Structures are given as structure tokens and as C-alpha cells.
PDB file of C-alpha atoms in Angstrom:
ATOM      1  CA  MET K   3     -91.025 102.576  45.233  1.00  0.00           C
ATOM      2  CA  ALA K   4     -87.389 102.147  46.151  1.00  0.00           C
ATOM      3  CA  ASN K   5     -86.803 102.705  49.800  1.00  0.00           C
ATOM      4  CA  THR K   6     -84.286 100.855  51.916  1.00  0.00           C
ATOM      5  CA  LEU K   7     -84.359 103.164  54.939  1.00  0.00           C
ATOM      6  CA  LEU K   8     -87.967 104.155  55.615  1.00  0.00           C
ATOM      7  CA  THR K   9     -90.946 101.809  55.861  1.00  0.00           C
ATOM      8  CA  PRO K  10     -94.581 102.556  56.757  1.00  0.00           C
ATOM      9  CA  SER K  11     -94.031 100.854  60.120  1.00  0.00           C
ATOM     10  CA  MET K  12     -91.004 103.016  60.942  1.00  0.00           C
ATOM     11  CA  ILE K  13     -92.866 106.178  59.968  1.00  0.00           C
ATOM     12  CA  ALA K  14     -95.968 105.173  61.950  1.00  0.00           C
ATOM     13  CA  ARG K  15     -93.980 104.484  65.113  1.00  0.00           C
ATOM     14  CA  ARG K  16     -92.026 107.734  64.858  1.00  0.00           C
ATOM     15  CA  ALA K  17     -95.158 109.751  64.048  1.00  0.00           C
ATOM     16  CA  LEU K  18     -97.033 108.275  67.014  1.00  0.00           C
ATOM     17  CA  ALA K  19     -94.173 109.025  69.408  1.00  0.00           C
ATOM     18  CA  THR K  20     -94.083 112.600  68.134  1.00  0.00           C
ATOM     19  CA  LEU K  21     -97.858 113.014  68.502  1.00  0.00           C
ATOM     20  CA  TYR K  22     -97.831 111.578  72.021  1.00  0.00           C
ATOM     21  CA  ASN K  23     -95.144 114.024  73.116  1.00  0.00           C
ATOM     22  CA  GLN K  24     -96.982 117.037  71.681  1.00  0.00           C
ATOM     23  CA  THR K  25    -100.413 116.541  73.253  1.00  0.00           C
ATOM     24  CA  VAL K  26    -101.595 118.158  76.468  1.00  0.00           C
ATOM     25  CA  MET K  27    -105.389 117.899  76.838  1.00  0.00           C
ATOM     26  CA  ALA K  28    -105.437 114.415  75.290  1.00  0.00           C
ATOM     27  CA  GLN K  29    -103.354 113.118  78.194  1.00  0.00           C
ATOM     28  CA  LEU K  30    -105.405 114.857  80.876  1.00  0.00           C
ATOM     29  CA  VAL K  31    -108.948 113.637  80.125  1.00  0.00           C
ATOM     30  CA  TRP K  32    -110.696 110.307  80.644  1.00  0.00           C
ATOM     31  CA  ARG K  33    -109.609 107.532  78.256  1.00  0.00           C
ATOM     32  CA  ASP K  34    -110.892 104.351  79.885  1.00  0.00           C
ATOM     33  CA  TYR K  35    -113.883 103.821  77.583  1.00  0.00           C
ATOM     34  CA  GLU K  36    -111.832 103.114  74.479  1.00  0.00           C
ATOM     35  CA  PRO K  37    -111.835  99.285  74.519  1.00  0.00           C
ATOM     36  CA  GLU K  38    -115.565  99.353  73.726  1.00  0.00           C
ATOM     37  CA  PHE K  39    -115.047 100.825  70.256  1.00  0.00           C
ATOM     38  CA  ALA K  40    -114.870  98.641  67.180  1.00  0.00           C
ATOM     39  CA  GLY K  41    -112.766 101.308  65.489  1.00  0.00           C
ATOM     40  CA  LYS K  42    -115.151 102.356  62.715  1.00  0.00           C
ATOM     41  CA  ILE K  43    -116.072 105.935  61.850  1.00  0.00           C
ATOM     42  CA  GLY K  44    -119.426 106.837  63.306  1.00  0.00           C
ATOM     43  CA  ASP K  45    -119.221 103.986  65.813  1.00  0.00           C
ATOM     44  CA  THR K  46    -121.188 104.871  68.965  1.00  0.00           C
ATOM     45  CA  ILE K  47    -121.089 103.475  72.483  1.00  0.00           C
ATOM     46  CA  THR K  48    -122.739 104.428  75.738  1.00  0.00           C
ATOM     47  CA  ILE K  49    -120.359 105.898  78.279  1.00  0.00           C
ATOM     48  CA  ARG K  50    -121.268 104.423  81.642  1.00  0.00           C
ATOM     49  CA  ARG K  51    -121.363 106.736  84.611  1.00  0.00           C
ATOM     50  CA  PRO K  52    -120.742 104.961  87.928  1.00  0.00           C
ATOM     51  CA  PRO K  53    -123.671 104.859  90.353  1.00  0.00           C
ATOM     52  CA  THR K  54    -123.719 107.143  93.383  1.00  0.00           C
ATOM     53  CA  PHE K  55    -124.484 105.922  96.863  1.00  0.00           C
ATOM     54  CA  THR K  56    -125.252 107.445 100.241  1.00  0.00           C
ATOM     55  CA  ALA K  57    -123.508 106.231 103.386  1.00  0.00           C
ATOM     56  CA  GLU K  58    -126.186 105.738 106.016  1.00  0.00           C
ATOM     57  CA  GLU K  59    -125.948 105.215 109.764  1.00  0.00           C
ATOM     58  CA  PHE K  60    -126.464 101.531 110.472  1.00  0.00           C
ATOM     59  CA  VAL K  61    -129.089 100.734 113.117  1.00  0.00           C
ATOM     60  CA  ARG K  62    -129.047  97.081 114.024  1.00  0.00           C
ATOM     61  CA  ALA K  63    -132.724  97.040 114.895  1.00  0.00           C
ATOM     62  CA  ASN K  64    -133.675  98.344 111.453  1.00  0.00           C
ATOM     63  CA  GLY K  65    -131.143  96.398 109.382  1.00  0.00           C
ATOM     64  CA  ILE K  66    -129.515  97.609 106.174  1.00  0.00           C
ATOM     65  CA  THR K  67    -131.008  99.737 103.402  1.00  0.00           C
ATOM     66  CA  VAL K  68    -130.353  98.305  99.946  1.00  0.00           C
ATOM     67  CA  GLN K  69    -129.676 101.035  97.383  1.00  0.00           C
ATOM     68  CA  ASP K  70    -130.156 100.728  93.639  1.00  0.00           C
ATOM     69  CA  ALA K  71    -126.871 100.240  91.759  1.00  0.00           C
ATOM     70  CA  THR K  72    -128.225 101.776  88.558  1.00  0.00           C
ATOM     71  CA  GLU K  73    -125.741 103.135  86.041  1.00  0.00           C
ATOM     72  CA  SER K  74    -126.613 106.022  83.769  1.00  0.00           C
ATOM     73  CA  GLY K  75    -124.950 106.648  80.454  1.00  0.00           C
ATOM     74  CA  ILE K  76    -124.444 109.028  77.546  1.00  0.00           C
ATOM     75  CA  PRO K  77    -123.576 108.226  73.911  1.00  0.00           C
ATOM     76  CA  MET K  78    -120.122 108.897  72.474  1.00  0.00           C
ATOM     77  CA  THR K  79    -119.252 108.732  68.788  1.00  0.00           C
ATOM     78  CA  LEU K  80    -115.978 108.485  66.893  1.00  0.00           C
ATOM     79  CA  ASN K  81    -116.892 111.524  64.808  1.00  0.00           C
ATOM     80  CA  HIS K  82    -113.528 113.176  64.076  1.00  0.00           C
ATOM     81  CA  PHE K  83    -111.314 111.964  61.215  1.00  0.00           C
ATOM     82  CA  ALA K  84    -107.971 113.795  61.321  1.00  0.00           C
ATOM     83  CA  ASP K  85    -105.753 113.513  58.250  1.00  0.00           C
ATOM     84  CA  VAL K  86    -102.432 114.980  57.133  1.00  0.00           C
ATOM     85  CA  SER K  87    -101.224 113.909  53.691  1.00  0.00           C
ATOM     86  CA  PHE K  88     -98.131 115.225  51.926  1.00  0.00           C
ATOM     87  CA  GLY K  89     -95.928 114.502  48.955  1.00  0.00           C
ATOM     88  CA  VAL K  90     -92.311 113.408  49.271  1.00  0.00           C
ATOM     89  CA  THR K  91     -89.628 112.972  46.665  1.00  0.00           C
ATOM     90  CA  ALA K  92     -87.384 109.956  46.184  1.00  0.00           C
ATOM     91  CA  GLU K  93     -84.627 111.938  47.870  1.00  0.00           C
ATOM     92  CA  ASP K  94     -86.847 112.532  50.896  1.00  0.00           C
ATOM     93  CA  LEU K  95     -87.509 108.816  51.258  1.00  0.00           C
ATOM     94  CA  THR K  96     -83.780 108.070  51.486  1.00  0.00           C
ATOM     95  CA  LEU K  97     -83.406 110.246  54.586  1.00  0.00           C
ATOM     96  CA  LYS K  98     -82.707 108.721  57.962  1.00  0.00           C
ATOM     97  CA  ILE K  99     -85.771 108.491  60.167  1.00  0.00           C
ATOM     98  CA  ASP K 100     -84.513 111.310  62.450  1.00  0.00           C
ATOM     99  CA  ASP K 101     -84.078 113.682  59.510  1.00  0.00           C
ATOM    100  CA  PHE K 102     -87.380 112.625  57.953  1.00  0.00           C
ATOM    101  CA  GLY K 103     -89.096 113.028  61.309  1.00  0.00           C
ATOM    102  CA  GLU K 104     -87.787 116.553  61.833  1.00  0.00           C
ATOM    103  CA  GLN K 105     -88.578 117.655  58.286  1.00  0.00           C
ATOM    104  CA  PHE K 106     -91.999 116.046  57.822  1.00  0.00           C
ATOM    105  CA  LEU K 107     -93.404 114.160  60.800  1.00  0.00           C
ATOM    106  CA  THR K 108     -92.968 116.828  63.470  1.00  0.00           C
ATOM    107  CA  PRO K 109     -95.016 119.488  61.630  1.00  0.00           C
ATOM    108  CA  ALA K 110     -97.554 116.875  60.527  1.00  0.00           C
ATOM    109  CA  MET K 111     -98.086 115.662  64.094  1.00  0.00           C
ATOM    110  CA  GLU K 112     -98.226 119.232  65.375  1.00  0.00           C
ATOM    111  CA  ALA K 113    -101.199 119.747  63.067  1.00  0.00           C
ATOM    112  CA  ILE K 114    -103.012 116.622  64.292  1.00  0.00           C
ATOM    113  CA  ALA K 115    -102.213 117.403  67.939  1.00  0.00           C
ATOM    114  CA  GLN K 116    -103.626 120.907  67.570  1.00  0.00           C
ATOM    115  CA  LYS K 117    -106.790 119.543  65.968  1.00  0.00           C
ATOM    116  CA  ILE K 118    -107.358 117.060  68.802  1.00  0.00           C
ATOM    117  CA  GLU K 119    -106.544 119.762  71.344  1.00  0.00           C
ATOM    118  CA  GLY K 120    -108.976 122.180  69.716  1.00  0.00           C
ATOM    119  CA  ASP K 121    -111.799 119.640  69.570  1.00  0.00           C
ATOM    120  CA  LEU K 122    -111.346 118.789  73.254  1.00  0.00           C
ATOM    121  CA  LEU K 123    -111.252 122.453  74.259  1.00  0.00           C
ATOM    122  CA  ALA K 124    -114.399 123.075  72.221  1.00  0.00           C
ATOM    123  CA  LEU K 125    -116.201 121.108  74.937  1.00  0.00           C
ATOM    124  CA  ARG K 126    -115.896 124.231  77.118  1.00  0.00           C
ATOM    125  CA  VAL K 127    -119.242 125.329  75.659  1.00  0.00           C
ATOM    126  CA  ASP K 128    -120.887 122.646  77.819  1.00  0.00           C
ATOM    127  CA  VAL K 129    -119.463 124.127  81.042  1.00  0.00           C
ATOM    128  CA  VAL K 130    -121.823 126.425  82.971  1.00  0.00           C
ATOM    129  CA  ASN K 131    -119.668 127.120  86.032  1.00  0.00           C
ATOM    130  CA  THR K 132    -117.490 130.231  85.613  1.00  0.00           C
ATOM    131  CA  VAL K 133    -115.125 132.166  87.889  1.00  0.00           C
ATOM    132  CA  GLY K 134    -113.146 135.367  87.431  1.00  0.00           C
ATOM    133  CA  THR K 135    -116.012 137.560  86.252  1.00  0.00           C
ATOM    134  CA  VAL K 136    -117.079 139.132  89.541  1.00  0.00           C
ATOM    135  CA  ALA K 137    -115.420 141.732  91.748  1.00  0.00           C
ATOM    136  CA  GLY K 138    -112.679 140.307  93.925  1.00  0.00           C
ATOM    137  CA  GLU K 139    -111.940 137.335  91.646  1.00  0.00           C
ATOM    138  CA  VAL K 140    -108.709 137.392  89.664  1.00  0.00           C
ATOM    139  CA  TRP K 141    -107.714 135.720  86.419  1.00  0.00           C
ATOM    140  CA  ASP K 142    -104.137 136.952  85.949  1.00  0.00           C
ATOM    141  CA  THR K 143    -102.539 135.179  88.936  1.00  0.00           C
ATOM    142  CA  PRO K 144    -102.535 131.512  89.965  1.00  0.00           C
ATOM    143  CA  GLU K 145    -104.902 132.478  92.773  1.00  0.00           C
ATOM    144  CA  ALA K 146    -107.658 132.274  90.147  1.00  0.00           C
ATOM    145  CA  LEU K 147    -107.553 128.551  90.850  1.00  0.00           C
ATOM    146  CA  ILE K 148    -108.749 129.148  94.404  1.00  0.00           C
ATOM    147  CA  ALA K 149    -112.166 130.205  93.116  1.00  0.00           C
ATOM    148  CA  ALA K 150    -112.171 127.296  90.642  1.00  0.00           C
ATOM    149  CA  ARG K 151    -111.285 124.929  93.473  1.00  0.00           C
ATOM    150  CA  ARG K 152    -114.195 126.249  95.548  1.00  0.00           C
ATOM    151  CA  VAL K 153    -116.690 125.551  92.747  1.00  0.00           C
ATOM    152  CA  LEU K 154    -115.458 122.010  92.130  1.00  0.00           C
ATOM    153  CA  THR K 155    -115.410 121.191  95.820  1.00  0.00           C
ATOM    154  CA  GLN K 156    -118.952 122.524  96.242  1.00  0.00           C
ATOM    155  CA  ASN K 157    -119.946 120.177  93.419  1.00  0.00           C
ATOM    156  CA  LYS K 158    -118.377 117.286  95.371  1.00  0.00           C
ATOM    157  CA  VAL K 159    -115.710 116.704  92.724  1.00  0.00           C
ATOM    158  CA  PRO K 160    -112.841 114.482  93.972  1.00  0.00           C
ATOM    159  CA  HIS K 161    -109.725 116.405  94.996  1.00  0.00           C
ATOM    160  CA  THR K 162    -107.420 114.078  93.088  1.00  0.00           C
ATOM    161  CA  GLU K 163    -106.787 114.357  89.330  1.00  0.00           C
ATOM    162  CA  ARG K 164    -107.849 117.989  89.025  1.00  0.00           C
ATOM    163  CA  ARG K 165    -106.201 119.802  86.104  1.00  0.00           C
ATOM    164  CA  ALA K 166    -106.098 123.384  84.827  1.00  0.00           C
ATOM    165  CA  VAL K 167    -105.305 124.323  81.221  1.00  0.00           C
ATOM    166  CA  VAL K 168    -104.669 127.975  80.329  1.00  0.00           C
ATOM    167  CA  GLY K 169    -103.691 130.026  77.295  1.00  0.00           C
ATOM    168  CA  ALA K 170    -100.439 131.825  76.562  1.00  0.00           C
ATOM    169  CA  VAL K 171    -101.539 135.236  77.895  1.00  0.00           C
ATOM    170  CA  THR K 172    -102.793 133.801  81.176  1.00  0.00           C
ATOM    171  CA  ALA K 173     -99.716 131.611  81.557  1.00  0.00           C
ATOM    172  CA  GLY K 174     -97.506 134.620  80.904  1.00  0.00           C
ATOM    173  CA  GLU K 175     -99.160 136.527  83.727  1.00  0.00           C
ATOM    174  CA  TRP K 176     -99.080 133.583  86.116  1.00  0.00           C
ATOM    175  CA  LEU K 177     -95.397 132.907  85.455  1.00  0.00           C
ATOM    176  CA  LYS K 178     -94.515 136.418  86.642  1.00  0.00           C
ATOM    177  CA  THR K 179     -95.542 135.527  90.181  1.00  0.00           C
ATOM    178  CA  ASP K 180     -93.068 134.331  92.802  1.00  0.00           C
ATOM    179  CA  LEU K 181     -95.211 131.256  93.297  1.00  0.00           C
ATOM    180  CA  LEU K 182     -94.285 129.944  89.847  1.00  0.00           C
ATOM    181  CA  LYS K 183     -90.853 131.511  89.475  1.00  0.00           C
ATOM    182  CA  LYS K 184     -89.645 129.191  92.216  1.00  0.00           C
ATOM    183  CA  ALA K 185     -91.594 126.113  91.121  1.00  0.00           C
ATOM    184  CA  ASP K 186     -90.002 122.984  89.702  1.00  0.00           C
ATOM    185  CA  ALA K 187     -91.372 121.653  86.415  1.00  0.00           C
ATOM    186  CA  ARG K 188     -93.337 118.444  86.519  1.00  0.00           C
ATOM    187  CA  GLY K 189     -95.115 116.140  84.076  1.00  0.00           C
ATOM    188  CA  ASP K 190     -95.136 112.590  82.749  1.00  0.00           C
ATOM    189  CA  THR K 191     -94.059 113.124  79.143  1.00  0.00           C
ATOM    190  CA  MET K 192     -92.012 115.657  77.251  1.00  0.00           C
ATOM    191  CA  GLY K 193     -95.154 117.409  76.027  1.00  0.00           C
ATOM    192  CA  LEU K 194     -96.587 117.699  79.519  1.00  0.00           C
ATOM    193  CA  ARG K 195     -93.243 118.747  81.009  1.00  0.00           C
ATOM    194  CA  GLU K 196     -92.925 121.539  78.465  1.00  0.00           C
ATOM    195  CA  ALA K 197     -96.515 122.646  79.056  1.00  0.00           C
ATOM    196  CA  SER K 198     -96.410 122.396  82.843  1.00  0.00           C
ATOM    197  CA  LEU K 199     -96.534 125.662  84.782  1.00  0.00           C
ATOM    198  CA  GLY K 200     -94.915 124.183  87.874  1.00  0.00           C
ATOM    199  CA  ASN K 201     -95.809 122.363  91.050  1.00  0.00           C
ATOM    200  CA  ARG K 202     -99.396 121.570  91.987  1.00  0.00           C
ATOM    201  CA  LEU K 203    -101.290 124.852  92.387  1.00  0.00           C
ATOM    202  CA  PHE K 204    -104.162 125.076  94.866  1.00  0.00           C
ATOM    203  CA  GLY K 205    -105.176 121.491  94.146  1.00  0.00           C
ATOM    204  CA  PHE K 206    -104.622 121.598  90.352  1.00  0.00           C
ATOM    205  CA  ASP K 207    -101.882 120.428  88.007  1.00  0.00           C
ATOM    206  CA  ALA K 208    -101.630 123.438  85.681  1.00  0.00           C
ATOM    207  CA  TYR K 209    -100.611 123.378  82.009  1.00  0.00           C
ATOM    208  CA  GLU K 210    -100.321 125.816  79.121  1.00  0.00           C
ATOM    209  CA  THR K 211    -101.602 125.205  75.600  1.00  0.00           C
ATOM    210  CA  ASN K 212    -101.482 127.306  72.440  1.00  0.00           C
ATOM    211  CA  SER K 213    -104.868 125.924  71.360  1.00  0.00           C
ATOM    212  CA  ILE K 214    -106.991 127.743  73.930  1.00  0.00           C
ATOM    213  CA  VAL K 215    -107.119 131.124  72.148  1.00  0.00           C
ATOM    214  CA  VAL K 216    -110.288 131.848  70.193  1.00  0.00           C
ATOM    215  CA  PRO K 217    -109.645 134.323  67.323  1.00  0.00           C
ATOM    216  CA  SER K 218    -111.787 137.431  67.195  1.00  0.00           C
ATOM    217  CA  PRO K 219    -114.546 137.602  64.535  1.00  0.00           C
ATOM    218  CA  GLN K 220    -113.001 140.937  63.506  1.00  0.00           C
ATOM    219  CA  GLY K 221    -109.959 139.118  62.204  1.00  0.00           C
ATOM    220  CA  PRO K 222    -106.458 138.148  63.359  1.00  0.00           C
ATOM    221  CA  GLY K 223    -104.600 140.728  65.397  1.00  0.00           C
ATOM    222  CA  ILE K 224    -107.764 142.590  66.438  1.00  0.00           C
ATOM    223  CA  SER K 225    -108.495 140.917  69.771  1.00  0.00           C
ATOM    224  CA  THR K 226    -108.624 137.437  71.186  1.00  0.00           C
ATOM    225  CA  THR K 227    -110.405 135.636  73.960  1.00  0.00           C
ATOM    226  CA  GLU K 228    -108.875 133.193  76.403  1.00  0.00           C
ATOM    227  CA  VAL K 229    -111.336 131.030  78.270  1.00  0.00           C
ATOM    228  CA  ASN K 230    -109.208 128.902  80.563  1.00  0.00           C
ATOM    229  CA  ILE K 231    -110.510 125.800  82.255  1.00  0.00           C
ATOM    230  CA  GLY K 232    -110.120 123.821  85.465  1.00  0.00           C
ATOM    231  CA  PHE K 233    -111.541 120.315  85.477  1.00  0.00           C
ATOM    232  CA  HIS K 234    -111.448 116.836  86.891  1.00  0.00           C
ATOM    233  CA  LYS K 235    -110.182 114.051  84.651  1.00  0.00           C
ATOM    234  CA  THR K 236    -113.679 112.584  84.398  1.00  0.00           C
ATOM    235  CA  ALA K 237    -115.293 115.796  83.104  1.00  0.00           C
ATOM    236  CA  PHE K 238    -114.352 115.005  79.498  1.00  0.00           C
ATOM    237  CA  ALA K 239    -113.566 111.868  77.501  1.00  0.00           C
ATOM    238  CA  LEU K 240    -111.429 111.164  74.440  1.00  0.00           C
ATOM    239  CA  ALA K 241    -111.447 107.917  72.477  1.00  0.00           C
ATOM    240  CA  MET K 242    -108.895 107.422  69.700  1.00  0.00           C
ATOM    241  CA  ARG K 243    -108.517 104.577  67.216  1.00  0.00           C
ATOM    242  CA  PRO K 244    -106.424 103.986  64.071  1.00  0.00           C
ATOM    243  CA  LEU K 245    -108.394 102.966  60.996  1.00  0.00           C
ATOM    244  CA  ALA K 246    -107.998  99.583  59.326  1.00  0.00           C
ATOM    245  CA  ILE K 247    -105.241  99.047  56.774  1.00  0.00           C
ATOM    246  CA  PRO K 248    -106.644  99.462  53.217  1.00  0.00           C
ATOM    247  CA  LEU K 249    -107.157  96.151  51.438  1.00  0.00           C
ATOM    248  CA  GLY K 250    -105.322  97.379  48.351  1.00  0.00           C
ATOM    249  CA  ALA K 251    -102.326  98.781  50.217  1.00  0.00           C
ATOM    250  CA  ARG K 252    -101.389  96.191  52.823  1.00  0.00           C
ATOM    251  CA  ASP K 253     -97.716  96.280  51.861  1.00  0.00           C
ATOM    252  CA  ARG K 254     -97.697 100.101  51.927  1.00  0.00           C
ATOM    253  CA  SER K 255     -99.542 100.697  55.215  1.00  0.00           C
ATOM    254  CA  ALA K 256     -98.916 100.332  58.925  1.00  0.00           C
ATOM    255  CA  ILE K 257    -100.660 101.015  62.230  1.00  0.00           C
ATOM    256  CA  ALA K 258     -99.032 102.193  65.458  1.00  0.00           C
ATOM    257  CA  ASP K 259    -100.850 102.116  68.800  1.00  0.00           C
ATOM    258  CA  TYR K 260     -99.491 103.216  72.183  1.00  0.00           C
ATOM    259  CA  LYS K 261    -101.277 104.116  75.434  1.00  0.00           C
ATOM    260  CA  ASN K 262    -104.622 104.616  73.656  1.00  0.00           C
ATOM    261  CA  PHE K 263    -103.049 106.751  70.926  1.00  0.00           C
ATOM    262  CA  GLY K 264    -103.293 105.316  67.417  1.00  0.00           C
ATOM    263  CA  LEU K 265    -102.246 106.317  63.901  1.00  0.00           C
ATOM    264  CA  ARG K 266    -102.387 104.786  60.437  1.00  0.00           C
ATOM    265  CA  VAL K 267     -99.751 105.506  57.763  1.00  0.00           C
ATOM    266  CA  THR K 268    -100.303 104.714  54.070  1.00  0.00           C
ATOM    267  CA  TYR K 269     -98.024 105.175  51.057  1.00  0.00           C
ATOM    268  CA  ASP K 270     -99.192 105.803  47.503  1.00  0.00           C
ATOM    269  CA  TYR K 271     -97.589 107.012  44.282  1.00  0.00           C
ATOM    270  CA  ASP K 272     -98.878 110.006  42.326  1.00  0.00           C
ATOM    271  CA  ILE K 273     -97.804 109.509  38.750  1.00  0.00           C
ATOM    272  CA  GLN K 274     -98.980 112.988  37.743  1.00  0.00           C
ATOM    273  CA  SER K 275     -96.477 114.685  40.042  1.00  0.00           C
ATOM    274  CA  LYS K 276     -94.071 111.741  40.142  1.00  0.00           C
ATOM    275  CA  GLN K 277     -93.825 111.701  43.900  1.00  0.00           C
ATOM    276  CA  ASP K 278     -94.867 109.476  46.761  1.00  0.00           C
ATOM    277  CA  ILE K 279     -97.811 110.500  48.907  1.00  0.00           C
ATOM    278  CA  ILE K 280     -97.734 109.722  52.602  1.00  0.00           C
ATOM    279  CA  SER K 281    -101.066 109.890  54.386  1.00  0.00           C
ATOM    280  CA  ILE K 282    -101.294 109.852  58.195  1.00  0.00           C
ATOM    281  CA  ASP K 283    -104.711 109.694  59.839  1.00  0.00           C
ATOM    282  CA  THR K 284    -106.600 108.740  62.981  1.00  0.00           C
ATOM    283  CA  LEU K 285    -110.176 108.434  64.169  1.00  0.00           C
ATOM    284  CA  TYR K 286    -111.356 109.871  67.481  1.00  0.00           C
ATOM    285  CA  GLY K 287    -114.270 111.210  69.463  1.00  0.00           C
ATOM    286  CA  CYS K 288    -114.591 113.844  72.220  1.00  0.00           C
ATOM    287  CA  LYS K 289    -117.396 114.036  74.761  1.00  0.00           C
ATOM    288  CA  THR K 290    -118.391 115.934  77.883  1.00  0.00           C
ATOM    289  CA  ILE K 291    -119.136 113.356  80.558  1.00  0.00           C
ATOM    290  CA  ASP K 292    -120.070 115.630  83.455  1.00  0.00           C
ATOM    291  CA  ALA K 293    -120.051 119.409  82.946  1.00  0.00           C
ATOM    292  CA  THR K 294    -120.368 120.003  86.697  1.00  0.00           C
ATOM    293  CA  ARG K 295    -116.827 118.666  87.067  1.00  0.00           C
ATOM    294  CA  ALA K 296    -115.345 121.605  85.160  1.00  0.00           C
ATOM    295  CA  VAL K 297    -115.205 125.377  85.557  1.00  0.00           C
ATOM    296  CA  THR K 298    -114.088 128.067  83.112  1.00  0.00           C
ATOM    297  CA  ILE K 299    -111.727 130.785  84.336  1.00  0.00           C
ATOM    298  CA  ARG K 300    -112.442 134.156  82.725  1.00  0.00           C
ATOM    299  CA  GLY K 301    -111.297 137.695  83.282  1.00  0.00           C
ATOM    300  CA  ALA K 302    -110.272 140.748  81.305  1.00  0.00           C
ATOM    301  CA  LEU K 303    -109.613 138.557  78.271  1.00  0.00           C
ATOM    302  CA  GLY K 304    -112.442 136.166  78.814  1.00  0.00           C
ATOM    303  CA  THR K 305    -115.563 138.203  79.479  1.00  0.00           C
TER     304      THR K 305
END
């Protein structure tokens, strides 16, 4: 395979940068359990929940009360194997990395980002707290987050690191309000900046995603449902690991890893079609840690 411009390492690094910039939910949930994975499909760990304590009034005559520092845990498995493989011609492999990235890697990483996003948002089924379905509660203005804030606060959820993720219809309605028309964009990466709806809203950092719409069983274009969500970072977890380089393709494979995002790129040659095959994949798992730390926001589109 003649290629003086593109290598598996170059493609892996560019693909990972593209994926990182296109994710929303993946950058908003808990990621601190990842070092415990060995990086094999089906690998399972126990996610440790920190113990809870009660602050008691100290009475010198009675002394202190020693509380149990017992941690509870739930299992989490690397059970999702995302793959995008495509054929490229010899001419394609002589492109500069920017041209190759725009033509191939951007759409490939969009597909993987949407899959990760969809699998994380599927965890909404675990959430029992819902707002926006009773009289007096709104869904089509940012004030919907006031009711969501009330629920989380009643559940003693920390005020910091609260996020809200909404669909395109909801975001479109919210952006009509003066509150957001005058807001400055914020976010840590290009993907989050593009998805951000503005300044912190009623205790939430709010973002838009195109993965939140659930198609109607009647078919596309009939009707859709948007079930938006407000949550604390520790409500959901995502662990992501690149797979090992194949033993028979060490010179045609590479791994890129950055800020707990990981991808593997492997080349192969298909003699039947006389073209190179580039395969990009990653291994990850999604898990609800504490459903009481999240609330769905429903309304006319979400009932």
C-alpha cells in the first residue's frame, strides 16, 4: 500500500480530534471510573458510590458518633462496540490529512458520535422524575428548568455541575426568548460551544443535541417525541476504551487516546474491489449511576 502522506497514526489522531469536538453528552457525564477497565469487550467493574454521612451536633459529654463508611456499588460493562469501516481508493490515500478528514473522517466520526450520544440518552428510561406534564409547568421556555431545578434540589443533588440537554424543537422555542437572545455562548470545546444555548440557566448549563428525538412508530415525518433531560454529572457514567492493535496488522494500525476518548484505526486491502479498507472503532459502556439525580422535561411533544 503506497502512501507517503497518510498513516494510521495520523488518521487516528485526526479522527479522535473530530470525534471529541462533535460530542455533547459524552463530555457532560461522569468519566472518572475509566482507569479500572482492562479494555476488553464485556469487561465489567463495580462503580463505587461514595458513602453518605450525617453531620451531628457534637456534645462533649457524649463524645463522637462513629458512622459506617460503607460504599455501595453497581456493575458497569463495556458493552457497546462502535465501528465505521469504509473503502478508499489509492487517490484518496494521497490526499492531505485536512482533505481526507473533511471527505471521510468527519462523516465517520459524526456517525460514532451520534451512536454514543444515542446510547447515553437511552438511559432516560431509568429516570422516574418528570416535569412539564402538569398544569402551570412549561416546556417551551427556559423556565422549564425551574421545575427541574426544584426536583433536583429536593433530592439533595449538588447545585454545581448540573446540565440540561434538549432537542431541536425545544431549543428552537427556548432561543426565541429574550433570555437567550441576549446570552453569550459558552462551552469548553467546539462541540459544546456550538451546542450551548447560552449562559447558565436557572442553575443548569444547557445544550442542544440532534440525538434526543425519538422517531414515531408510525414512520418518519408522522410525529416525533422530544424527552429532554436535566441532570447532575454523576447521574450517568460513560467509559470508553480503544481496542488492542490486531496482532496481524501492527504496521497498519494505530490507537489514539485523549481525555478518556479512544479510537483504533486499522488498514486492510480488499483485493476483490482493489481498494484499501479503513476501519475505525471504539469500545464503551453507558450506565445510570443514580436516577434520582436526573429529571426528564416533557410537554406538548413529550407526553
